[in-house]
PDB file of C-alpha atoms in Angstrom:
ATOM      1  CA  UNK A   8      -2.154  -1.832  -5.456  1.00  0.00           C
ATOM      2  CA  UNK A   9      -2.315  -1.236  -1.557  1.00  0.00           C
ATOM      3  CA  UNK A  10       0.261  -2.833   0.492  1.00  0.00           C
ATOM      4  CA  UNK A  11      -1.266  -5.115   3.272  1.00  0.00           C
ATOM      5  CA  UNK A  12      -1.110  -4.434   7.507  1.00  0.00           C
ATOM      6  CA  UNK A  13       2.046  -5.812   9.249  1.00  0.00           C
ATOM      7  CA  UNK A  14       0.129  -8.548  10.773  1.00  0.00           C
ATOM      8  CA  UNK A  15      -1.027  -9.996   7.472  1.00  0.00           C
ATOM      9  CA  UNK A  16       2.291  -9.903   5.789  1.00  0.00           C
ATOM     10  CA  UNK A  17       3.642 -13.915   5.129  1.00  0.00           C
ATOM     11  CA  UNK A  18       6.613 -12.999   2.561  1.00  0.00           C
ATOM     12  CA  UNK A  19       9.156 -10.040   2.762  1.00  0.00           C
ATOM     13  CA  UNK A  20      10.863  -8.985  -0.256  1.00  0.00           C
ATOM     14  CA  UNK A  21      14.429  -7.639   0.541  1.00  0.00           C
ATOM     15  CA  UNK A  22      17.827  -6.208  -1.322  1.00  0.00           C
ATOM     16  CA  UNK A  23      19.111  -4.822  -4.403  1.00  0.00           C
ATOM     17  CA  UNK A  24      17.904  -4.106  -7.497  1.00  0.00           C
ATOM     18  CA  UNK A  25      17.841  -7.874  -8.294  1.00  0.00           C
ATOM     19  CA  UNK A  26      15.080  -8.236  -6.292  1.00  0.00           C
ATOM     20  CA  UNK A  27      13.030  -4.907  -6.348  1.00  0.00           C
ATOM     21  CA  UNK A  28      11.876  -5.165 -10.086  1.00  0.00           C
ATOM     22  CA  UNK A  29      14.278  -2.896 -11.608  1.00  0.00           C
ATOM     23  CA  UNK A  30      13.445  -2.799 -15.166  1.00  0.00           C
ATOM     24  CA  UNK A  31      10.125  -4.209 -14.635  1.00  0.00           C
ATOM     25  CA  UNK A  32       8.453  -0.840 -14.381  1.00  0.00           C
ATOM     26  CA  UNK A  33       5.371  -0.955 -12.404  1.00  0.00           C
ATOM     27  CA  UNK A  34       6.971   0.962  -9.846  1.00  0.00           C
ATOM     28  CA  UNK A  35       5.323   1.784  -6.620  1.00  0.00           C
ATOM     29  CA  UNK A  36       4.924   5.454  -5.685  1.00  0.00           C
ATOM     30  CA  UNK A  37       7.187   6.789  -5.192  1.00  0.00           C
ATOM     31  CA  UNK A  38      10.178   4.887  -5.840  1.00  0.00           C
ATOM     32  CA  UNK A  39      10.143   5.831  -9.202  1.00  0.00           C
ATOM     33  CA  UNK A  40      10.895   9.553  -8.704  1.00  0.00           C
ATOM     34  CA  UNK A  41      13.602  12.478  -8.135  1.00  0.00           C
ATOM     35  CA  UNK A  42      13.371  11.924  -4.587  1.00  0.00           C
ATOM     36  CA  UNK A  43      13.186   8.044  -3.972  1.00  0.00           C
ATOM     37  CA  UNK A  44      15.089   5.909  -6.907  1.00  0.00           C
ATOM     38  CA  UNK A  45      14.334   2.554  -5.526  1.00  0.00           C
ATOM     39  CA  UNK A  46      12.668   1.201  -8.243  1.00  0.00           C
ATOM     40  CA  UNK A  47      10.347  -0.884  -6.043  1.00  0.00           C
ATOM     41  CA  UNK A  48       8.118  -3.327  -8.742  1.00  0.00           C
ATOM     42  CA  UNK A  49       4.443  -4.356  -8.110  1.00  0.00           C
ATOM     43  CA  UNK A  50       5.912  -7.094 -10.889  1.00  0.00           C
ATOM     44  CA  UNK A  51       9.362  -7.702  -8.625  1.00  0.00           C
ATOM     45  CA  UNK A  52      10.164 -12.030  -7.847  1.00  0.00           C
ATOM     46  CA  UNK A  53       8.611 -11.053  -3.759  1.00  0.00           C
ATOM     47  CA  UNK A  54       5.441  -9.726  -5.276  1.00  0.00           C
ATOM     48  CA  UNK A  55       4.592 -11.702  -8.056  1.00  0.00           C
ATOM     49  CA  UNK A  56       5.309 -14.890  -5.980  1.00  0.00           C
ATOM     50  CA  UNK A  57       3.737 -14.164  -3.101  1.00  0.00           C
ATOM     51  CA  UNK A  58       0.368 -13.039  -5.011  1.00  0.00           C
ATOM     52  CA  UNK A  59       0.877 -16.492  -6.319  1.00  0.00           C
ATOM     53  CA  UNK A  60       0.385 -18.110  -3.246  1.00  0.00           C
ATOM     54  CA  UNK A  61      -1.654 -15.537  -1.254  1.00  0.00           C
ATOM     55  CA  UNK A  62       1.012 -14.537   1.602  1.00  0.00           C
ATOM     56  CA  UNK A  63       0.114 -11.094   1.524  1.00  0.00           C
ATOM     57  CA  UNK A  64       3.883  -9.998   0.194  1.00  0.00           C
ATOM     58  CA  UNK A  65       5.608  -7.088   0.588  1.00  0.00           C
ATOM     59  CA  UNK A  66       9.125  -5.534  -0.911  1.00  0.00           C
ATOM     60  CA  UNK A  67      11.633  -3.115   0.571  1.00  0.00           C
ATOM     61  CA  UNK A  68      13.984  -4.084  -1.726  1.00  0.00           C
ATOM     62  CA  UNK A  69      15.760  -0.930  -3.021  1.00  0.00           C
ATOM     63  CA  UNK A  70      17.824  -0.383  -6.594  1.00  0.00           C
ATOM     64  CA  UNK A  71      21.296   0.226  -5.500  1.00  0.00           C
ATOM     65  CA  UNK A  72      21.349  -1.877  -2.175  1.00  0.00           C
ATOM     66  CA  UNK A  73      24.668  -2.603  -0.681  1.00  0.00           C
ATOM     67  CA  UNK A  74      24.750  -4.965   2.374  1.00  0.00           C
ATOM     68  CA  UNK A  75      24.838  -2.069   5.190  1.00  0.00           C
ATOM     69  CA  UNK A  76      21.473  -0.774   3.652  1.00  0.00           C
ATOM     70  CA  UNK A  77      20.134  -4.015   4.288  1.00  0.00           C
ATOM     71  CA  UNK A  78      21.474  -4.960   7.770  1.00  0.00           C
ATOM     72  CA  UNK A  79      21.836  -1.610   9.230  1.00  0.00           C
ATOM     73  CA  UNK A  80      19.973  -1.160  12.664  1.00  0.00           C
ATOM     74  CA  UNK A  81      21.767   2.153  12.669  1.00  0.00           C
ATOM     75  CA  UNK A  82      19.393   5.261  14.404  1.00  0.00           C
ATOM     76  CA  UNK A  83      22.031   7.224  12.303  1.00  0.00           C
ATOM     77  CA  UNK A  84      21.748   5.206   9.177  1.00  0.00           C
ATOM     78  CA  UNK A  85      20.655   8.471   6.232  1.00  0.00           C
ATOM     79  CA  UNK A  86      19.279   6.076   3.900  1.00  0.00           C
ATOM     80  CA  UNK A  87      20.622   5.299   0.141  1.00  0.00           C
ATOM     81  CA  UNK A  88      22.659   7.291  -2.052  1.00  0.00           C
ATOM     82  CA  UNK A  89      19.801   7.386  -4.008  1.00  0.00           C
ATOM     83  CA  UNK A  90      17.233   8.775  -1.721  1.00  0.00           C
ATOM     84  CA  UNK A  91      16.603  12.217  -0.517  1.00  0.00           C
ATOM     85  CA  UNK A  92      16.627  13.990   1.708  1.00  0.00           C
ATOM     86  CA  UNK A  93      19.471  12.175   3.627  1.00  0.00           C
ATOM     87  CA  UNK A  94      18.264  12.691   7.003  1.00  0.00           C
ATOM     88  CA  UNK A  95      19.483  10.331   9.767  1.00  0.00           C
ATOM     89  CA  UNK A  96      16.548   8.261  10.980  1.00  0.00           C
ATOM     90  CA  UNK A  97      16.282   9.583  14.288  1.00  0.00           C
ATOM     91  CA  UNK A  98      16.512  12.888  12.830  1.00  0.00           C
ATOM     92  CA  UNK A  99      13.260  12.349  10.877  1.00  0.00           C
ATOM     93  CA  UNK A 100       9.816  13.637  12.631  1.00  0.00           C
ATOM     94  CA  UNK A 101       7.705  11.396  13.729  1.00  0.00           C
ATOM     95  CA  UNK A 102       4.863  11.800  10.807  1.00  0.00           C
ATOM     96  CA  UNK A 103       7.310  10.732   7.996  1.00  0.00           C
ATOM     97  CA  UNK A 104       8.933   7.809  10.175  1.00  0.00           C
ATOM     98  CA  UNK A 105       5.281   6.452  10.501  1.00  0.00           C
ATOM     99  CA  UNK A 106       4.355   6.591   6.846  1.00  0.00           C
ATOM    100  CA  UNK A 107       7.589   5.627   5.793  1.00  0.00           C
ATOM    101  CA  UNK A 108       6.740   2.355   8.008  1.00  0.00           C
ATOM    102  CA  UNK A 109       3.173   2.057   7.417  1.00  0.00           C
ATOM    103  CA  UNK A 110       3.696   2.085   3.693  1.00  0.00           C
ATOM    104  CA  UNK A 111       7.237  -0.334   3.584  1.00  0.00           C
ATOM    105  CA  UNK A 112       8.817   2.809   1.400  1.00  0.00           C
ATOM    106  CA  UNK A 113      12.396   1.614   1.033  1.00  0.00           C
ATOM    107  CA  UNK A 114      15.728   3.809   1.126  1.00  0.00           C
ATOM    108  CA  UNK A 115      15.206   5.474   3.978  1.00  0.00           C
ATOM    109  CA  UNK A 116      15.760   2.625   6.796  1.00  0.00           C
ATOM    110  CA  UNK A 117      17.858  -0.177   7.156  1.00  0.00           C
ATOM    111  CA  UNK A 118      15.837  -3.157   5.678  1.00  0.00           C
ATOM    112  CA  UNK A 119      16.943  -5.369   8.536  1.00  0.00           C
ATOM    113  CA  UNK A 120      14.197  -3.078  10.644  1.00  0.00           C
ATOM    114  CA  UNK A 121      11.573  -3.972   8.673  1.00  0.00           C
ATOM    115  CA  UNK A 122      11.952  -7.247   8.782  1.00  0.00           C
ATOM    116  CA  UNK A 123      11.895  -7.129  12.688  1.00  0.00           C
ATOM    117  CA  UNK A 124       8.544  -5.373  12.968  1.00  0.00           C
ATOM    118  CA  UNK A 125       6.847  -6.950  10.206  1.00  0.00           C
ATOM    119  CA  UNK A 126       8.076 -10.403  11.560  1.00  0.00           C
ATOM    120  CA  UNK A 127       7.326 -12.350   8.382  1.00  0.00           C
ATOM    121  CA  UNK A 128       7.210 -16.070   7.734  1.00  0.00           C
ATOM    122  CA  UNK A 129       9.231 -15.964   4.509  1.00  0.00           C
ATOM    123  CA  UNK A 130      12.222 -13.887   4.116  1.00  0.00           C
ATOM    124  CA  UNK A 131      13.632 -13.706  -0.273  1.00  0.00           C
ATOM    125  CA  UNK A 132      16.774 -11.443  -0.638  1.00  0.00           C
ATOM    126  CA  UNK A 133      19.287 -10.910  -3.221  1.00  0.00           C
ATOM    127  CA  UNK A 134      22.525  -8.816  -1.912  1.00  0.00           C
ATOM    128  CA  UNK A 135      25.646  -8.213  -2.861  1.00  0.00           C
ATOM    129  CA  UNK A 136      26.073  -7.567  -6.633  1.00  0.00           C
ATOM    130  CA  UNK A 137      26.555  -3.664  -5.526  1.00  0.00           C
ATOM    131  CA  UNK A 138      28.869  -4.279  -3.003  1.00  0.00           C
ATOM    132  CA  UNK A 139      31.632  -5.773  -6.043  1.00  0.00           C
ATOM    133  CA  UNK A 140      30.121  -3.904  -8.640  1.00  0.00           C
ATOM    134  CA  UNK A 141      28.770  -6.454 -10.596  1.00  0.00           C
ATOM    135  CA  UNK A 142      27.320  -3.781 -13.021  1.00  0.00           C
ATOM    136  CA  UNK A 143      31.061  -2.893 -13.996  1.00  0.00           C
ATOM    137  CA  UNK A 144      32.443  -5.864 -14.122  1.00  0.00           C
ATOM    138  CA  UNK A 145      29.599  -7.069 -16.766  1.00  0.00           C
ATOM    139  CA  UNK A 146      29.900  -3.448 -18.408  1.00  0.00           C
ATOM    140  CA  UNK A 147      33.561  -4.398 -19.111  1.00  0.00           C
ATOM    141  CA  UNK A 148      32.625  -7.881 -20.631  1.00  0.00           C
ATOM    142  CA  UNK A 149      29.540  -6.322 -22.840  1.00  0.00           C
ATOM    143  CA  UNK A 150      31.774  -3.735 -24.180  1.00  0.00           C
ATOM    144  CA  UNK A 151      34.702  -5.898 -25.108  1.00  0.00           C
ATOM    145  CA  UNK A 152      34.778  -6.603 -28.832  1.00  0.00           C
ATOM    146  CA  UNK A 153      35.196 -10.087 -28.849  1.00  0.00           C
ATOM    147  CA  UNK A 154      33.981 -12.925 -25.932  1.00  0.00           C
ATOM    148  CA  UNK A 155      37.443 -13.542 -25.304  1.00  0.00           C
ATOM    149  CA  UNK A 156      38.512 -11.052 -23.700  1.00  0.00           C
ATOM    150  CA  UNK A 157      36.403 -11.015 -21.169  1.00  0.00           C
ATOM    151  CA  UNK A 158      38.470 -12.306 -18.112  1.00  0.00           C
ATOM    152  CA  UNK A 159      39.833 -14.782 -20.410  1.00  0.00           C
ATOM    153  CA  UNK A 160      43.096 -15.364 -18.342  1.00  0.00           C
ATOM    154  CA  UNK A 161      43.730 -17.009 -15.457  1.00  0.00           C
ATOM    155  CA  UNK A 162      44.901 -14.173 -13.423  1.00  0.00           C
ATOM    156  CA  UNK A 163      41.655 -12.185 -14.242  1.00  0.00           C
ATOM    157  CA  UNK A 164      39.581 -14.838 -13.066  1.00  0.00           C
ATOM    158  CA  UNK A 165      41.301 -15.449  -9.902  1.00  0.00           C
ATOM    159  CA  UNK A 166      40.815 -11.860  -9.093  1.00  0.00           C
ATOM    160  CA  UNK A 167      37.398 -11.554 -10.069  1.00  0.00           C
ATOM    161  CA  UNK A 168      36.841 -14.615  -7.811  1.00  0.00           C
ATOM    162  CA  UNK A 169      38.910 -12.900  -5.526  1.00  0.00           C
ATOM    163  CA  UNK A 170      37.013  -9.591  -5.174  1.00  0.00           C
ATOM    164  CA  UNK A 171      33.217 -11.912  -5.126  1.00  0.00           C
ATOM    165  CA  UNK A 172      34.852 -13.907  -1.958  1.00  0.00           C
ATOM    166  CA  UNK A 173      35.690 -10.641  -0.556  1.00  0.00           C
ATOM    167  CA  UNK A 174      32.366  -9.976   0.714  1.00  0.00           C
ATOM    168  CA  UNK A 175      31.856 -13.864   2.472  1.00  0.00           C
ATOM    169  CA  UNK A 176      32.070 -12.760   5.922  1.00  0.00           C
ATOM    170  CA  UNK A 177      30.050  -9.327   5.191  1.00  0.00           C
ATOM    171  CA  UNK A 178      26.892 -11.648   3.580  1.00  0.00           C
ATOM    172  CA  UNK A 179      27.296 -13.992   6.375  1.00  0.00           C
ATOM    173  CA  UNK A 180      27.281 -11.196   9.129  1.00  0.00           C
ATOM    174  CA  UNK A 181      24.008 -10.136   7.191  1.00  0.00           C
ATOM    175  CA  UNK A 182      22.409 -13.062   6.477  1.00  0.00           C
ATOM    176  CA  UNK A 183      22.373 -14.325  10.120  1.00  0.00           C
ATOM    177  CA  UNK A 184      21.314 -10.675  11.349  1.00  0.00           C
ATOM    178  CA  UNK A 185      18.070 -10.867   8.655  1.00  0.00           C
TER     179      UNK A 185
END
């Protein structure tokens, strides 16, 4: 698979791991290695879709994605955690910044960027589950013996609801920038 010119691109595939394929497999090089843990899926929701209806799509959707990784315009912004190395952008010589752009590898630039070159007609992202750790809080529910003990009383709830409103104005802030 070949990822398609800026000026051809319809649909742009942005986020977490919700988005990116994680656990699809089908990774695209190299997102699937020591160096780049992305995890970005030639069978992700953005690809898959868009191949549907021939927008030319492309993902930089990245496993692990908290909202600054997405709306960061930051020249100083050193990528994901799990990404290396973890070089400021504008640290970064000029050959890697161009195939890092050519090529739509994710993790090393703030998604938001990408969006602004490629300029796409469709926009799908899914952000946020990192930023409350979702993956805990559903670890803690899985592990329980029994169903009800998973935030079964009221003050549980509240403060799971609590800690998933937390984030409102940062999604917002994000949303509107993307």
């Amino acid at each position: 698979n070949m990822v398609p010119p800026a000026e051809y691109i319809g649909l742009l595939g942005m986020g977490d791991s919700y988005i990116s394929g994680e656990g699809a497999f089908s990774y695209r090089a190299p997102t699937d290695s020591s160096a780049n843990k992305c995890h970005n899926s030639w069978l992700s929701y953005p690809i898959t879709k868009g191949n549907q209806h021939i927008v030319k799509p492309v993902s930089v959707a990245c496993s692990g994605a908290v909202i600054e990784d997405v709306d960061t315009e930051s020249i100083r912004y050193v990528g994901q955690g799990r990404v290396s190395p973890q070089t400021p952008w504008d640290d970064r010589l000029i050959p890697q910044k161009n195939m890092i752009e050519r090529t739509y590898l994710p993790g090393y630039k703030g998604q938001v960027l990408f969006a602004g070159t490629i300029k796409p007609k469709t926009i799908l992202l899914s952000i946020g589950g990192n930023d409350i750790r979702f993956a805990d809080i559903l670890k803690s529910c899985v592990l329980h013996i029994t169903p009800s003990t998973c935030y079964s009383s009221y003050t549980d709830r509240k403060n799971l609801m609590h800690k998933a409103t937390s984030i409102y104005d940062d999604l917002v802030k994000a949303y509107t920038k993307v």
